[in-house]
Tab-separated table of C-alpha atoms and ligand atoms in Angstrom:
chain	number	residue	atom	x	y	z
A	29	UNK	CA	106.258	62.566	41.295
A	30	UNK	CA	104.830	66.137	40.802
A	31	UNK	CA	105.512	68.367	43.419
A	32	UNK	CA	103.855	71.632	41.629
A	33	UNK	CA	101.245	73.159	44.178
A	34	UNK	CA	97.989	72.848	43.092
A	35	UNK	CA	94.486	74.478	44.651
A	36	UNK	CA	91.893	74.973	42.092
A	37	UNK	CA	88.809	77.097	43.033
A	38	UNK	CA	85.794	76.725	40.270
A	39	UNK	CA	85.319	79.770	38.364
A	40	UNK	CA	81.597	80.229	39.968
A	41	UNK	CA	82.665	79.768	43.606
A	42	UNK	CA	85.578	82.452	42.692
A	43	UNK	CA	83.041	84.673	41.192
A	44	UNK	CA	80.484	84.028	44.307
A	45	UNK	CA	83.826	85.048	46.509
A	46	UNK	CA	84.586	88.321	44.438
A	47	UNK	CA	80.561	89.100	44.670
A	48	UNK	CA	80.360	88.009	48.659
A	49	UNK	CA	77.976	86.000	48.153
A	50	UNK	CA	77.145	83.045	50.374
A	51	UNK	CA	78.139	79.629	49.743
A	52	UNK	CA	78.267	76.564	51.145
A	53	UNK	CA	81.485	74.277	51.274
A	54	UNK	CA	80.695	70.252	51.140
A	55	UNK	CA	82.815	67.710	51.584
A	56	UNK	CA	83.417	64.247	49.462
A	57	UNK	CA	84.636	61.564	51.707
A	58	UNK	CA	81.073	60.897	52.637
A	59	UNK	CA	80.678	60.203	49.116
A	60	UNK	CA	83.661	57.958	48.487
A	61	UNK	CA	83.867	56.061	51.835
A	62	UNK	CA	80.408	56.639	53.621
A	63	UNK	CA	77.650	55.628	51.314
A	64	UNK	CA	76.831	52.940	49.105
A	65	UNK	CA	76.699	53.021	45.419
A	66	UNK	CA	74.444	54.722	43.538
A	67	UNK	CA	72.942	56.678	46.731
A	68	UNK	CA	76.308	58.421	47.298
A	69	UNK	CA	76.758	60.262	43.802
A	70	UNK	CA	72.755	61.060	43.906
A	71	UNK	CA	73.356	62.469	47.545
A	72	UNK	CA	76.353	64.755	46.340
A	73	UNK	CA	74.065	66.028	43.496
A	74	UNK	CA	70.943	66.736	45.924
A	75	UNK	CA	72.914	68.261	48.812
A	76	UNK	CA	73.855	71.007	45.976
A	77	UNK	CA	70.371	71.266	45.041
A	78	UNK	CA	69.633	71.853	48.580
A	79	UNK	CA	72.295	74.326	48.896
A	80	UNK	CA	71.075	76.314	45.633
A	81	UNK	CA	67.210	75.926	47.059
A	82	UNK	CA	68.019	78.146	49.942
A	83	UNK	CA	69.798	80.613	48.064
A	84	UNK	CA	73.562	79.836	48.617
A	85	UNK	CA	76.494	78.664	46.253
A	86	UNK	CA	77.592	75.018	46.749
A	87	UNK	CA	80.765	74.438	46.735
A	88	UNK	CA	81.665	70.476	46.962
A	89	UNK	CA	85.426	69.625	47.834
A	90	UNK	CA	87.863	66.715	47.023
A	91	UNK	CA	91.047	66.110	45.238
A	92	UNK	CA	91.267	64.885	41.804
A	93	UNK	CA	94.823	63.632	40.857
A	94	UNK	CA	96.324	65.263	43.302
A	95	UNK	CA	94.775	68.412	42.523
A	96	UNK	CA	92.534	69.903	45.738
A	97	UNK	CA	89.011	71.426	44.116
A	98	UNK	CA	86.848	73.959	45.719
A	99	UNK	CA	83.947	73.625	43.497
A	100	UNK	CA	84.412	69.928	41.705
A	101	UNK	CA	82.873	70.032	38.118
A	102	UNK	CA	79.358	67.331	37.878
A	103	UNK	CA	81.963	65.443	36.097
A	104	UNK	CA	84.481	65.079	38.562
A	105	UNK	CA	81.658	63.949	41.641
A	106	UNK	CA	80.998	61.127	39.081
A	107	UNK	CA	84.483	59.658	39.066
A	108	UNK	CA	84.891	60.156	42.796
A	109	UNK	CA	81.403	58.733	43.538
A	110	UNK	CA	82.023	55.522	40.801
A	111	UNK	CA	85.878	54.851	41.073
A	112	UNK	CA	87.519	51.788	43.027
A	113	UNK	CA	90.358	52.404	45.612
A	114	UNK	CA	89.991	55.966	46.211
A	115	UNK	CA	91.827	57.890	49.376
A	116	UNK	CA	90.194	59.170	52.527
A	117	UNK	CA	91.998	62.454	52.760
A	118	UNK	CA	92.498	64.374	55.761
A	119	UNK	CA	94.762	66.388	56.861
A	120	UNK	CA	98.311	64.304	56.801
A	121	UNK	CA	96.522	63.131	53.093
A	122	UNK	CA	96.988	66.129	51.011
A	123	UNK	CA	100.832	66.019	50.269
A	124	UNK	CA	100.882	62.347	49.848
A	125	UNK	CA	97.712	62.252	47.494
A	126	UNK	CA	100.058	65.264	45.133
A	127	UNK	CA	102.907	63.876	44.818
A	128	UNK	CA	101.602	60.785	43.687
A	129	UNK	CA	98.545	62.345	41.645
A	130	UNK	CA	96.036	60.440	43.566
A	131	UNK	CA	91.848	61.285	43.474
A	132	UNK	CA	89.863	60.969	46.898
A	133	UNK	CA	86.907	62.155	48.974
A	134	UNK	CA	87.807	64.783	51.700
A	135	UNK	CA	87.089	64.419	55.596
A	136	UNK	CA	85.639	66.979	57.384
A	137	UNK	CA	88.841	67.904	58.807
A	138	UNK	CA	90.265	67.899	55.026
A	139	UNK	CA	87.302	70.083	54.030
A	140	UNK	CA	87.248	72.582	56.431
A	141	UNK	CA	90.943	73.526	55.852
A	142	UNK	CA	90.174	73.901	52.101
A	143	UNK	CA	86.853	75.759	52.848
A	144	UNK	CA	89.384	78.330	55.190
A	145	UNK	CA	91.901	78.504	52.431
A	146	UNK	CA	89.346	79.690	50.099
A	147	UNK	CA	87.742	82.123	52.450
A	148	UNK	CA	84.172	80.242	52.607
A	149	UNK	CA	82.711	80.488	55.985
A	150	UNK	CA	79.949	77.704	55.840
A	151	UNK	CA	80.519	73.911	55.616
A	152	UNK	CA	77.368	71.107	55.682
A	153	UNK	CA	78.457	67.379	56.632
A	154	UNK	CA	76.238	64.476	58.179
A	155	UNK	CA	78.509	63.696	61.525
A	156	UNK	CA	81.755	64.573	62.188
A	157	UNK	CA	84.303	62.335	63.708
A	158	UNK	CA	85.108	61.773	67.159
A	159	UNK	CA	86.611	59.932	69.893
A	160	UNK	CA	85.929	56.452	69.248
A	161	UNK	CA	84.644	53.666	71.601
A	162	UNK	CA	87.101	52.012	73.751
A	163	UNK	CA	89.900	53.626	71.661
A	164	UNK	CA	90.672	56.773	73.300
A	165	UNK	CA	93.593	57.194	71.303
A	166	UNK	CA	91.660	56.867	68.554
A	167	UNK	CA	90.110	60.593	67.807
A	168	UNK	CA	89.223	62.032	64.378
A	169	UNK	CA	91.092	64.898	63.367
A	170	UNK	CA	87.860	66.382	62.960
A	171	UNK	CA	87.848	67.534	66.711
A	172	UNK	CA	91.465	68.649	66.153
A	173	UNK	CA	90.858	71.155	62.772
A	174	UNK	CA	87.813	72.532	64.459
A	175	UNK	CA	90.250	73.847	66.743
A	176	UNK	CA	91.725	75.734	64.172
A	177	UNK	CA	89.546	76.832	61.761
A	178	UNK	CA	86.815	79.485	61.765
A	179	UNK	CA	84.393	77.896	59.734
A	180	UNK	CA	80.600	76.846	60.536
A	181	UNK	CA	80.117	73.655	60.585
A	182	UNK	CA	76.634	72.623	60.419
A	183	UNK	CA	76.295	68.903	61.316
A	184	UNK	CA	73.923	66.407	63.493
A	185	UNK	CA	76.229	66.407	65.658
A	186	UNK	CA	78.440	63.195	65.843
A	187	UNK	CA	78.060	59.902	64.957
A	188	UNK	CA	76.336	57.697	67.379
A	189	UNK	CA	79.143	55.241	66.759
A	190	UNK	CA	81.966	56.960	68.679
A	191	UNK	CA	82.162	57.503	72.343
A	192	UNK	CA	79.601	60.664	72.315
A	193	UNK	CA	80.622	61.854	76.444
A	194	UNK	CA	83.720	61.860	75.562
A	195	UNK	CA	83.386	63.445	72.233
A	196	UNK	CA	81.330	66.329	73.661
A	197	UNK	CA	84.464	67.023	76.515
A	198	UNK	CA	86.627	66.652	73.890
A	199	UNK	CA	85.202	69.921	71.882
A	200	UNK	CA	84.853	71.579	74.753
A	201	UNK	CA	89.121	71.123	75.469
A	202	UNK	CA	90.035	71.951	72.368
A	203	UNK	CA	87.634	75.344	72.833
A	204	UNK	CA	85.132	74.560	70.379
A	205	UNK	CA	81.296	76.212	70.717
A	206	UNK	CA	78.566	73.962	70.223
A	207	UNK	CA	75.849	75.586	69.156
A	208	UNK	CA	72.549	73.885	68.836
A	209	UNK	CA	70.230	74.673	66.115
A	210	UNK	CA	66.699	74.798	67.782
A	211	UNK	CA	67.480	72.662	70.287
A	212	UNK	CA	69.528	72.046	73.662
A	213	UNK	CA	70.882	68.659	73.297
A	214	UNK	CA	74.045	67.071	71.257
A	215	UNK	CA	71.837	64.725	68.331
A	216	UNK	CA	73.611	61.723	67.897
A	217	UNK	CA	73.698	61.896	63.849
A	218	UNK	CA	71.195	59.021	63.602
A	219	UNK	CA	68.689	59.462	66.833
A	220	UNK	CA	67.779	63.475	68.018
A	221	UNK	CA	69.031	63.287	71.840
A	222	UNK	CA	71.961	62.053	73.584
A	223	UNK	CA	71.108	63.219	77.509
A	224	UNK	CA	74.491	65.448	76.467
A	225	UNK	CA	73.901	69.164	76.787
A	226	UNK	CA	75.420	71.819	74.277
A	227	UNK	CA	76.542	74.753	75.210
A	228	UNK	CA	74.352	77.344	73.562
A	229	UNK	CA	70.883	77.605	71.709
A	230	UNK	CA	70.155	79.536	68.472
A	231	UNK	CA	66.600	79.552	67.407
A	232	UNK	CA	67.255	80.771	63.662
A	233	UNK	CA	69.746	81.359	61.484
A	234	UNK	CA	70.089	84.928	62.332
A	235	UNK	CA	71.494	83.725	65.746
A	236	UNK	CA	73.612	81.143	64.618
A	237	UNK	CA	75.987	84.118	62.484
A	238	UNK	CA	75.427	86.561	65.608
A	239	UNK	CA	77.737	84.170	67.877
A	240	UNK	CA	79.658	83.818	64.849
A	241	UNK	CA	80.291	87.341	64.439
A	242	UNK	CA	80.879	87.635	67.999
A	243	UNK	CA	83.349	84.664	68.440
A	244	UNK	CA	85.806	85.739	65.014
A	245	UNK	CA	85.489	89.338	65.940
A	246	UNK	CA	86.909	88.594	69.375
A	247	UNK	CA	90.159	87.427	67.921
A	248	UNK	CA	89.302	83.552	68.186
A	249	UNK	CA	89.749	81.299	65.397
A	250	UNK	CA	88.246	78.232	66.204
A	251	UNK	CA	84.861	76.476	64.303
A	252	UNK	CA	81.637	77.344	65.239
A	253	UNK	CA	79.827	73.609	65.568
A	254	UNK	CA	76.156	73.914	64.695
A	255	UNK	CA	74.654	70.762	65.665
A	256	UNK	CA	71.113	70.492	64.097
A	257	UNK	CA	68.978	67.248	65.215
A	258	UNK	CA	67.781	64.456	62.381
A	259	UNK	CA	64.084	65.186	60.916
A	260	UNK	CA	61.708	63.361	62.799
A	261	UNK	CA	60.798	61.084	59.796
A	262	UNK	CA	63.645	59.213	59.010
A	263	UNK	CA	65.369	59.788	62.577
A	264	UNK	CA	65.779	56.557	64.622
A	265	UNK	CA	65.761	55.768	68.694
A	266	UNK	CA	68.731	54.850	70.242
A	267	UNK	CA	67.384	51.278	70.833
A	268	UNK	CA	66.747	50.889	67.638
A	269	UNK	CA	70.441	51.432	66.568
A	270	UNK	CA	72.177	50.387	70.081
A	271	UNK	CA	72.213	46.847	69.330
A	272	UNK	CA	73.701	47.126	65.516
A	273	UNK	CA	76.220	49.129	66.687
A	274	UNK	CA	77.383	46.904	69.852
A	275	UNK	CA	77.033	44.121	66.581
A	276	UNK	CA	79.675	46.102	64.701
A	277	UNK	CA	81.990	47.317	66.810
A	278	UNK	CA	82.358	44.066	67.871
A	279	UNK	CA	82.779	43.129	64.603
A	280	UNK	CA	85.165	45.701	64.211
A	281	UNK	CA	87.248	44.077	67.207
A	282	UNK	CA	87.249	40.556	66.158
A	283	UNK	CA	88.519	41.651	62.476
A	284	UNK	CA	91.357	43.740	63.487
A	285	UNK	CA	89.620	46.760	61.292
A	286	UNK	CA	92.058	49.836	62.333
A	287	UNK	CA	92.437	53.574	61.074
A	288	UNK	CA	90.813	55.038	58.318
A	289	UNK	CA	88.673	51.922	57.678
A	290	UNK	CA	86.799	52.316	60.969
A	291	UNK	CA	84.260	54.344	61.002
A	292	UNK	CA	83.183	53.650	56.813
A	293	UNK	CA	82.667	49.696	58.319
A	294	UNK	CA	80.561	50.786	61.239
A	295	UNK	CA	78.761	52.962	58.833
A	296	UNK	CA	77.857	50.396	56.662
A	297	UNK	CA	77.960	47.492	59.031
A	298	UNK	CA	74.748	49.494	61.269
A	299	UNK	CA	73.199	50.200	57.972
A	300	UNK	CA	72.558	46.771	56.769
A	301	UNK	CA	72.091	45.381	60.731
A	302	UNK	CA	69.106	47.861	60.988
A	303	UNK	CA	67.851	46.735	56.908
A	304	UNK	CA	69.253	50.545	55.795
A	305	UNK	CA	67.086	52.502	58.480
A	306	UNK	CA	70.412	54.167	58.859
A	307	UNK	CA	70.890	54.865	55.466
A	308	UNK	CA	67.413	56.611	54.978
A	309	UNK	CA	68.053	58.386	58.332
A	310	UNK	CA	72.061	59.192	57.081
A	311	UNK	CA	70.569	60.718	53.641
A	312	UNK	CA	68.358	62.729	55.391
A	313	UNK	CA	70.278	64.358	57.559
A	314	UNK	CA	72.482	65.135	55.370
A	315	UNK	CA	69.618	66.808	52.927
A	316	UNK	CA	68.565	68.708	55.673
A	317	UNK	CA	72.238	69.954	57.248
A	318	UNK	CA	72.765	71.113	53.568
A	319	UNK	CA	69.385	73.436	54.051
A	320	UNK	CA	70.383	74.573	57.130
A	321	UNK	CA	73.805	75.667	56.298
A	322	UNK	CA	72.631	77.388	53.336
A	323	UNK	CA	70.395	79.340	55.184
A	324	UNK	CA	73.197	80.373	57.620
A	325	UNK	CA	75.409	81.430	54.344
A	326	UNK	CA	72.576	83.714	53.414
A	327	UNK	CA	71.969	85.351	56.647
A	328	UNK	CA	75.665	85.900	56.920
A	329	UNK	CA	75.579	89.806	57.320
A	330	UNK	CA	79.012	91.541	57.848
A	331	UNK	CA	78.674	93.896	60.474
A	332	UNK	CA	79.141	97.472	59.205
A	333	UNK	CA	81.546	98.879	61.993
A	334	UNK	CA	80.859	102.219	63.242
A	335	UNK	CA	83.583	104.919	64.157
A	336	UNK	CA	82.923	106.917	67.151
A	337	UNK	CA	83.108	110.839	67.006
B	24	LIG	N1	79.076	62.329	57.619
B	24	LIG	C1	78.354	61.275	57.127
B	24	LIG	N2	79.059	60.200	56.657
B	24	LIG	C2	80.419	60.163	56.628
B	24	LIG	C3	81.164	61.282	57.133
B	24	LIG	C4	80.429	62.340	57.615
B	24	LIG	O1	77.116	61.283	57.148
B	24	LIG	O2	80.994	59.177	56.186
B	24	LIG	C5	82.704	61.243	57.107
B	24	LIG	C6	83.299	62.637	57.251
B	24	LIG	O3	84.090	62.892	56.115
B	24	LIG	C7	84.135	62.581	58.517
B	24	LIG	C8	84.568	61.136	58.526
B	24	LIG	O4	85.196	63.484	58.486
B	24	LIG	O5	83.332	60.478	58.168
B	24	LIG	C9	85.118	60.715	59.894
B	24	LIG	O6	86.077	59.738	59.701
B	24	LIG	P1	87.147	59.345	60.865
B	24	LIG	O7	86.287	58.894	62.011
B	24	LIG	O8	87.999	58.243	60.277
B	24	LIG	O9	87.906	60.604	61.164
B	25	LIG	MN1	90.193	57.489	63.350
């Protein structure tokens, strides 16, 4: 047992926080739960180069042997991208994986609360959690640390697995802004529309850190979700994906599959239904989030307040 606290920031993203200069927080858990082998470590490597492309700092998150990294070494995404039995860690995750010196990928949830600790204001995932299908007491923490922490979040919105409606009134009760990047509706991660609104529009990246601004400087402390649609390429349509997963959650049902294990089955499950149109649409999305958030990080201005005479 170790019980020693340990939260290691990188000496570049440190340096990059000294200099204020933006960077972009990724998380892991995509890369030890939600993709296959080898696409998963080459993802975690591009999503950087994305990151550095647009101008910003990447700074990947996950916990190796207990430790919690902001800024894991090329090294370190290696052994959590190639290593057996490795933890999903979320919130509740953290203590348990230090005292017992465990490695793992971090959720969203688990990423943005590292990404606050450090003081970096700009995270990229694919989907976030939500409220599942026919589980309503099933709900990602996701939703819950969004609440909490004032982070962007740049995503494609959630994944088309979970119960989307109720997902959508689930941000808005736990005061969460949606903001969608260039568009008005809530993607659903693999196809660009759901018929679900959002509950504002910013056109550029300029916009995005304006409501931003304006929501932290208020006092509120809550994410900012920036939901940014799949690129038309490698996007799918919803009946194109409906019937895989109907196929898998069934699946899901007959098997018993609970908890953590969930949504990495559906993932994967949909992916080799639809003969890995999911995966190349996944991928992508993710590539492109990471773009998008860097260019957020860069236009990431702080106001310069003025003192009336
Ligand atoms: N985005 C992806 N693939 C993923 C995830 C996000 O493109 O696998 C991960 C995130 O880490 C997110 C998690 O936090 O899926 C949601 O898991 P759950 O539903 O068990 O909270
Ligand atoms: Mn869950």
């Amino acid at each position: 047992m170790k019980t020693q606290e340990s939260f290691i920031i990188a000496p570049v993203v440190q340096h990059a926080l000294q200099e204020k200069r933006p960077i972009v927080a990724l998380e892991t858990a995509v890369v030890t739960h939600g993709l296959p082998r080898p696409v998963n470590h080459e993802l975690a490597i591009h999503m950087e180069a994305k990151v550095r492309e647009e101008g910003a700092i990447p700074a990947t998150i996950g916990v190796v042997e207990g430790n919690v990294y902001v800024g894991l070494s090329k090294k370190q995404i290696d052994f959590l991208a190639n290593t057996d039995d490795l933890m999903k860690i979320s919130h509740r995750d953290f203590a348990p994986a230090h005292a017992f010196q465990k490695s793992g990928g971090t959720t969203v949830a688990g990423s943005i609360i590292m990404s606050h600790l450090a003081g970096i204001k700009v995270f990229a995932t694919g989907g976030i959690g939500g409220v599942h299908r026919g589980s309503h007491f099933d709900i990602s923490t996701d939703l819950i640390e969004l609440s909490r922490r004032p982070v962007v979040v740049v995503c494609a919105g959630a994944k088309a697995i979970l119960d989307l409606p109720a997902t959508v009134e689930y941000l808005e009760t736990m005061g969460v802004s949606v903001v969608g990047y260039q568009t008005d509706e809530f993607p659903a991660f693999f196809t660009r529309e759901s018929g679900l609104p959002v509950s504002v529009r910013a056109n550029s990246p300029e916009e995005v850190w304006e409501i931003a601004q304006a929501h932290w400087s208020l006092g509120l402390t809550s994410a900012i979700l920036v939901v940014v649609p799949p690129p038309v390429d490698s996007a799918l349509d919803a009946k194109q994906v409906e019937g895989a997963i109907n196929q898998a959650l069934q699946e899901v049902n007959e098997r018993g599959i609970q908890g953590q294990s969930v949504t990495p089955y559906l993932l994967r499950r949909v992916s080799e239904i639809t003969g890995k149109a999911s995966l190349r649409a996944n991928i992508e999305l993710l590539l492109n989030n990471a773009s998008v958030a860097s260019r957020i990080a860069c236009a990431f201005k702080p106001k310069i307040q003025t003192v009336e005479i």
